[in-house]
Amino acid sequence: MVSLSIVHASNSLISSTLPPKLVAVFIGATSGIGKVTLKTFAKYTTQPRIYFIGRSQEAADLILTDLKTLNAGGEYNFIKADVSLIRNVDAVCIQIKQKEKFINLLFLSPGVASFDRSKTSEHIHLLAALNYYTRILFITSLLPLLRSAPRLRRIISVGGGTQEGPLDAADFPALRIPLPQLRGHLSTLVTLGLESIARNETAVSIVHDYPGTVKTPLLNYMSEEQMSALIFVPLEECGERHLFLATSGRFRAAEGGCNGVRVGEGDEVAVGTSGVRGSGMYSVGPDCESTSAEVLELLAGLREKGMVDEIWRHTEGEFARVTELTGRR
């Protein structure tokens, strides 16, 4: 386990180690993990320029007030959008690309507690849309700006890192996957989908993490009795650990050396999903440690079967289908 003292020590060096005016984009940041990480990022950085995307203008207005209190030197921009839809992702990315020449951090945490296999108006499984498809589109659309960043170049996808399980290649969107296998299936889909990007983007580091059980609105569907049986990761700790994932050299890109806060005493560069230390693509748990040997073996087996390429072909096919359906360009 990466201790909180290591996390705090690294985060305390952000303002003196990383340059001012870092540009960050937070997707799904008007509540929960995205919100607390957004605020923590603003607290520790110097003159940040931040975009955060969500559905609630009311929630965003409160967050904007908090951000200006935390760091009056920052610039904060809210974009209202339902990011479960491909066409809305396109519109958000166009706005950002018109304003920015580079992005240092893309932080993705949109989610919904939907287990009834409902679909979006674009006929994509809603749960999979928010966890995988629209996140991949955000990444691929904004990659040119990430590549152009002079130093820190990082993508964080909050979801099911270290929770990867068997993958049903006949049902990538998880419309028929039994509920007990759903998290493992979608976690593997995300990790291997991210790997398909990472293999061609060696100067950008990517982290797929599992935050643990955090008390956020995503758990509102649970009864008090169910909640009482859970052990929660404190929200403040969650924000600190996600800032660490976003800025520490422990999760460096495959090329370019340490592109974050230098790894300190008692810490080391993380092992990636390929089993190689510092490979640039990481699956990480709530303790900020890399995934188990069992998961690495599972991923290696799927990789050998050509599943990374198969997932990417499927993903491009879904984007093409939505393009035909909606007329997106």
Coordinates of C-alpha atoms in Angstrom, one line a residue:
M1 CA 0.0 0.0 0.0
V2 CA 1.2 3.5 -0.8
S3 CA 0.9 5.2 2.5
L4 CA -1.0 8.5 2.9
S5 CA 2.2 10.1 4.1
I6 CA 3.8 9.3 0.7
V7 CA 0.7 10.6 -1.1
H8 CA 0.7 13.9 0.9
A9 CA 4.5 14.4 0.5
S10 CA 4.2 14.0 -3.2
N11 CA 1.1 16.3 -3.5
S12 CA 2.8 19.0 -1.4
L13 CA 5.6 19.2 -4.0
I14 CA 3.2 19.9 -7.0
S15 CA 3.3 23.7 -6.8
S16 CA 7.2 23.7 -6.6
T17 CA 7.8 20.9 -9.1
L18 CA 5.2 21.2 -11.8
P19 CA 4.9 24.3 -13.9
P20 CA 2.2 26.9 -13.3
K21 CA -0.9 27.1 -15.5
L22 CA -1.5 23.4 -15.9
V23 CA -4.5 22.7 -18.0
A24 CA -6.9 20.0 -16.8
V25 CA -10.2 18.6 -18.1
F26 CA -12.5 16.8 -15.6
I27 CA -15.4 14.8 -17.1
G28 CA -18.2 14.1 -14.7
A29 CA -17.0 16.4 -12.0
T30 CA -20.2 18.0 -10.5
S31 CA -20.4 15.3 -7.7
G32 CA -18.5 12.5 -6.1
I33 CA -14.9 11.5 -6.9
G34 CA -14.6 13.9 -9.9
K35 CA -15.7 16.8 -7.7
V36 CA -13.4 16.2 -4.8
T37 CA -10.4 15.5 -7.1
L38 CA -11.2 18.7 -9.0
K39 CA -11.1 20.7 -5.8
T40 CA -7.9 19.0 -4.6
F41 CA -6.2 19.7 -7.9
A42 CA -7.2 23.4 -7.7
K43 CA -5.9 23.5 -4.1
Y44 CA -2.4 22.2 -4.8
T45 CA -1.6 23.7 -8.3
T46 CA -0.5 27.2 -9.3
Q47 CA -2.7 29.2 -11.6
P48 CA -4.4 26.2 -13.0
R49 CA -6.8 26.4 -16.0
I50 CA -9.6 23.9 -15.5
Y51 CA -12.5 22.7 -17.5
F52 CA -15.1 20.6 -15.8
I53 CA -18.1 18.9 -17.5
G54 CA -21.3 17.8 -16.0
R55 CA -25.1 18.0 -16.2
S56 CA -26.0 20.3 -13.3
Q57 CA -25.5 24.0 -13.6
E58 CA -26.7 24.5 -10.1
A59 CA -24.0 22.1 -8.7
A60 CA -21.4 23.7 -11.0
D61 CA -22.2 27.2 -9.6
L62 CA -21.5 26.0 -6.1
I63 CA -18.3 24.4 -7.2
L64 CA -17.1 27.5 -9.0
T65 CA -17.5 29.5 -5.8
D66 CA -15.5 26.8 -3.9
L67 CA -12.8 26.8 -6.5
K68 CA -12.3 30.5 -6.4
T69 CA -12.0 30.3 -2.6
L70 CA -9.5 27.5 -2.8
N71 CA -7.3 29.1 -5.4
A72 CA -8.2 32.6 -6.6
G73 CA -5.4 32.5 -9.1
G74 CA -7.0 29.8 -11.2
E75 CA -9.3 29.9 -14.2
Y76 CA -12.4 27.7 -14.1
N77 CA -14.7 26.9 -16.9
F78 CA -17.9 24.7 -16.6
I79 CA -19.4 23.1 -19.7
K80 CA -22.9 21.7 -19.3
A81 CA -23.4 18.4 -21.1
D82 CA -24.8 14.9 -20.9
V83 CA -21.7 12.9 -21.7
S84 CA -23.5 9.6 -22.1
L85 CA -24.1 10.7 -25.7
I86 CA -21.4 10.5 -28.4
R87 CA -22.7 13.7 -30.2
N88 CA -22.4 15.7 -26.9
V89 CA -18.8 14.5 -26.4
D90 CA -18.0 15.8 -29.9
A91 CA -19.4 19.2 -29.0
V92 CA -17.5 19.5 -25.7
C93 CA -14.2 18.5 -27.4
I94 CA -14.7 21.1 -30.1
Q95 CA -15.1 23.8 -27.5
I96 CA -12.0 22.8 -25.6
K97 CA -9.9 22.4 -28.8
Q98 CA -10.9 25.9 -29.9
K99 CA -9.6 27.4 -26.6
E100 CA -6.5 25.3 -25.8
K101 CA -3.2 24.4 -27.4
F102 CA -2.4 21.6 -24.9
I103 CA -3.9 19.6 -22.0
N104 CA -1.9 18.2 -19.1
L105 CA -4.5 16.1 -17.4
L106 CA -7.7 14.4 -18.6
F107 CA -9.7 13.0 -15.7
L108 CA -12.7 10.9 -16.4
S109 CA -15.2 9.8 -13.8
P110 CA -18.7 10.0 -15.2
G111 CA -21.0 7.2 -14.0
V112 CA -24.5 6.1 -13.2
A113 CA -26.0 3.4 -11.0
S114 CA -27.9 1.8 -13.8
F115 CA -28.2 -2.0 -13.9
D116 CA -31.4 -2.5 -15.9
R117 CA -29.4 -2.5 -19.3
S118 CA -31.2 0.6 -20.4
K119 CA -29.8 2.3 -23.6
T120 CA -29.1 5.8 -24.6
S121 CA -30.9 7.5 -27.5
E122 CA -27.9 6.4 -29.6
H123 CA -28.6 2.8 -28.7
I124 CA -25.6 2.2 -26.5
H125 CA -25.9 0.5 -23.1
L126 CA -26.0 3.5 -20.7
L127 CA -23.7 1.9 -18.1
A128 CA -21.1 1.0 -20.8
A129 CA -21.5 4.4 -22.5
L130 CA -20.4 6.3 -19.4
N131 CA -17.7 3.8 -18.4
Y132 CA -16.2 3.0 -21.7
Y133 CA -17.5 4.4 -25.1
T134 CA -17.7 8.1 -24.4
R135 CA -14.6 8.0 -22.3
I136 CA -12.6 6.5 -25.2
L137 CA -14.0 9.2 -27.5
F138 CA -13.0 12.0 -25.1
I139 CA -9.5 10.5 -25.0
T140 CA -9.0 10.0 -28.7
S141 CA -10.5 13.4 -29.5
L142 CA -8.3 15.2 -27.0
L143 CA -5.1 13.2 -27.5
P144 CA -3.5 15.8 -29.9
L145 CA -3.7 18.4 -27.0
L146 CA -2.3 15.9 -24.5
R147 CA 0.6 15.1 -26.9
S148 CA 1.4 18.8 -27.1
A149 CA 1.7 19.3 -23.3
P150 CA 5.2 20.4 -22.5
R151 CA 5.5 18.3 -19.4
L152 CA 2.8 16.4 -17.5
R153 CA 0.7 14.3 -20.0
R154 CA -1.8 12.0 -18.1
I155 CA -5.2 10.4 -18.4
I156 CA -7.0 9.0 -15.4
S157 CA -10.1 6.8 -15.9
V158 CA -11.9 6.1 -12.6
G159 CA -13.7 2.8 -12.6
G160 CA -12.6 -0.8 -12.1
G161 CA -8.8 -1.0 -12.3
T162 CA -7.5 -4.1 -10.5
Q163 CA -11.1 -5.5 -10.7
E164 CA -10.7 -7.0 -14.2
G165 CA -12.4 -10.3 -14.8
P166 CA -13.6 -12.7 -17.6
L167 CA -14.5 -10.9 -20.8
D168 CA -17.3 -12.1 -23.1
A169 CA -16.3 -11.2 -26.6
A170 CA -19.8 -11.8 -27.9
D171 CA -21.2 -9.1 -25.7
F172 CA -18.7 -6.3 -25.3
P173 CA -21.5 -3.7 -24.4
A174 CA -22.5 -6.0 -21.5
L175 CA -26.2 -6.1 -22.4
R176 CA -26.5 -9.7 -21.3
I177 CA -23.7 -10.2 -18.9
P178 CA -25.0 -11.6 -15.5
L179 CA -24.9 -9.0 -12.8
P180 CA -22.2 -10.8 -10.7
Q181 CA -19.8 -10.7 -13.7
L182 CA -20.7 -7.2 -14.9
R183 CA -17.9 -5.3 -13.1
G184 CA -15.2 -7.7 -14.1
H185 CA -16.3 -7.7 -17.7
L186 CA -16.5 -3.9 -18.0
S187 CA -13.3 -3.4 -16.1
T188 CA -11.4 -5.6 -18.6
L189 CA -13.1 -3.9 -21.5
V190 CA -11.9 -0.5 -20.3
T191 CA -8.4 -1.7 -19.5
L192 CA -7.8 -3.4 -22.8
G193 CA -9.5 -0.5 -24.7
L194 CA -7.1 1.9 -23.0
E195 CA -4.2 -0.4 -23.8
S196 CA -5.1 -0.1 -27.5
I197 CA -4.5 3.6 -27.1
A198 CA -1.5 3.4 -24.9
R199 CA 0.5 1.3 -27.3
N200 CA 0.6 4.1 -29.8
E201 CA 0.9 7.0 -27.2
T202 CA 4.1 6.2 -25.3
A203 CA 4.6 9.8 -24.2
V204 CA 1.2 9.9 -22.5
S205 CA 0.6 7.9 -19.3
I206 CA -2.8 6.3 -18.6
V207 CA -4.2 5.0 -15.3
H208 CA -7.4 3.0 -14.9
D209 CA -8.1 2.9 -11.2
Y210 CA -10.6 1.5 -8.8
P211 CA -11.2 4.0 -6.0
G212 CA -12.7 1.6 -3.5
T213 CA -16.1 2.2 -1.9
V214 CA -16.6 5.9 -1.6
K215 CA -19.8 7.5 -0.3
T216 CA -21.0 9.4 -3.4
P217 CA -24.4 9.9 -5.0
L218 CA -23.8 6.7 -7.0
L219 CA -24.7 4.8 -3.9
N220 CA -28.0 6.5 -3.2
Y221 CA -29.8 3.5 -4.5
M222 CA -28.6 1.4 -1.5
S223 CA -30.6 1.0 1.7
E224 CA -29.2 2.2 5.0
E225 CA -28.8 -1.4 6.0
Q226 CA -26.7 -2.1 2.9
M227 CA -24.6 1.0 3.5
S228 CA -23.9 0.1 7.1
A229 CA -22.2 -3.1 6.0
L230 CA -19.7 -1.2 3.8
I231 CA -16.2 0.1 4.7
F232 CA -15.7 3.5 3.0
V233 CA -12.7 5.3 1.7
P234 CA -12.9 8.8 3.2
L235 CA -13.8 11.3 0.5
E236 CA -10.9 13.6 1.3
E237 CA -8.4 10.7 1.1
C238 CA -10.0 9.7 -2.2
G239 CA -9.3 13.2 -3.6
E240 CA -5.7 13.2 -2.3
R241 CA -5.0 9.7 -3.8
H242 CA -6.5 10.6 -7.1
L243 CA -4.4 13.8 -7.3
F244 CA -1.4 11.5 -6.6
L245 CA -2.4 9.3 -9.5
A246 CA -2.7 12.3 -11.7
T247 CA 0.7 14.0 -10.8
S248 CA 3.1 11.5 -9.4
G249 CA 6.1 10.2 -11.4
R250 CA 5.2 6.8 -10.1
F251 CA 2.8 6.5 -13.0
R252 CA 5.1 7.9 -15.7
A253 CA 4.8 7.6 -19.4
A254 CA 6.7 4.8 -21.2
E255 CA 8.9 7.5 -22.9
G256 CA 10.1 10.8 -21.6
G257 CA 11.1 9.7 -18.2
C258 CA 9.5 11.2 -15.1
N259 CA 6.7 13.5 -16.3
G260 CA 5.3 14.2 -12.9
V261 CA 6.4 14.8 -9.3
R262 CA 9.6 12.9 -8.8
V263 CA 9.2 9.6 -7.0
G264 CA 10.3 10.1 -3.5
E265 CA 12.0 8.0 -0.8
G266 CA 10.0 4.9 0.0
D267 CA 8.2 4.9 -3.3
E268 CA 9.0 3.4 -6.7
V269 CA 7.7 3.5 -10.3
A270 CA 4.6 1.4 -10.7
V271 CA 4.2 -1.9 -12.6
G272 CA 2.0 -1.5 -15.7
T273 CA -0.6 -3.8 -17.1
S274 CA 2.1 -5.5 -19.3
G275 CA 3.9 -6.5 -16.1
V276 CA 6.7 -4.1 -16.9
R277 CA 7.6 -1.3 -14.5
G278 CA 7.0 2.1 -16.0
S279 CA 5.2 0.8 -19.1
G280 CA 2.9 3.8 -19.2
M281 CA -0.5 2.0 -18.8
Y282 CA -1.5 1.1 -15.3
S283 CA -4.3 -0.7 -13.5
V284 CA -4.4 0.6 -9.9
G285 CA -6.4 -0.1 -6.8
P286 CA -7.6 2.2 -4.0
D287 CA -4.2 1.9 -2.2
C288 CA -2.5 3.3 -5.4
E289 CA -0.8 -0.1 -5.9
S290 CA -0.7 -1.9 -9.2
T291 CA -3.0 -4.9 -9.9
S292 CA -2.3 -8.5 -8.9
A293 CA -0.3 -11.2 -10.6
E294 CA -3.6 -13.0 -11.3
V295 CA -5.1 -10.0 -13.2
L296 CA -1.9 -9.5 -15.1
E297 CA -2.1 -13.2 -16.2
L298 CA -5.7 -12.8 -17.2
L299 CA -4.9 -9.7 -19.3
A300 CA -1.9 -11.4 -20.9
G301 CA -4.0 -14.3 -22.0
L302 CA -6.6 -12.0 -23.5
R303 CA -3.9 -10.0 -25.2
E304 CA -2.4 -13.2 -26.7
K305 CA -5.9 -14.0 -28.2
G306 CA -5.9 -10.7 -30.0
M307 CA -8.6 -9.2 -27.8
V308 CA -7.1 -5.7 -27.8
D309 CA -7.4 -5.4 -31.5
E310 CA -10.9 -7.0 -31.4
I311 CA -12.1 -4.5 -28.8
W312 CA -10.8 -1.6 -30.9
R313 CA -12.5 -2.8 -34.1
H314 CA -15.7 -3.1 -32.1
T315 CA -15.3 0.4 -30.6
E316 CA -14.6 2.0 -34.0
G317 CA -17.6 0.1 -35.4
E318 CA -19.9 1.6 -32.6
F319 CA -18.6 5.1 -33.4
A320 CA -19.3 4.6 -37.1
R321 CA -22.8 3.3 -36.4
V322 CA -23.6 6.3 -34.2
T323 CA -22.2 8.6 -36.9
E324 CA -24.6 7.0 -39.4
L325 CA -27.5 7.3 -37.0
T326 CA -26.9 10.9 -35.9
G327 CA -25.1 12.4 -38.8
R328 CA -22.1 13.4 -36.6
R329 CA -18.9 14.5 -38.3

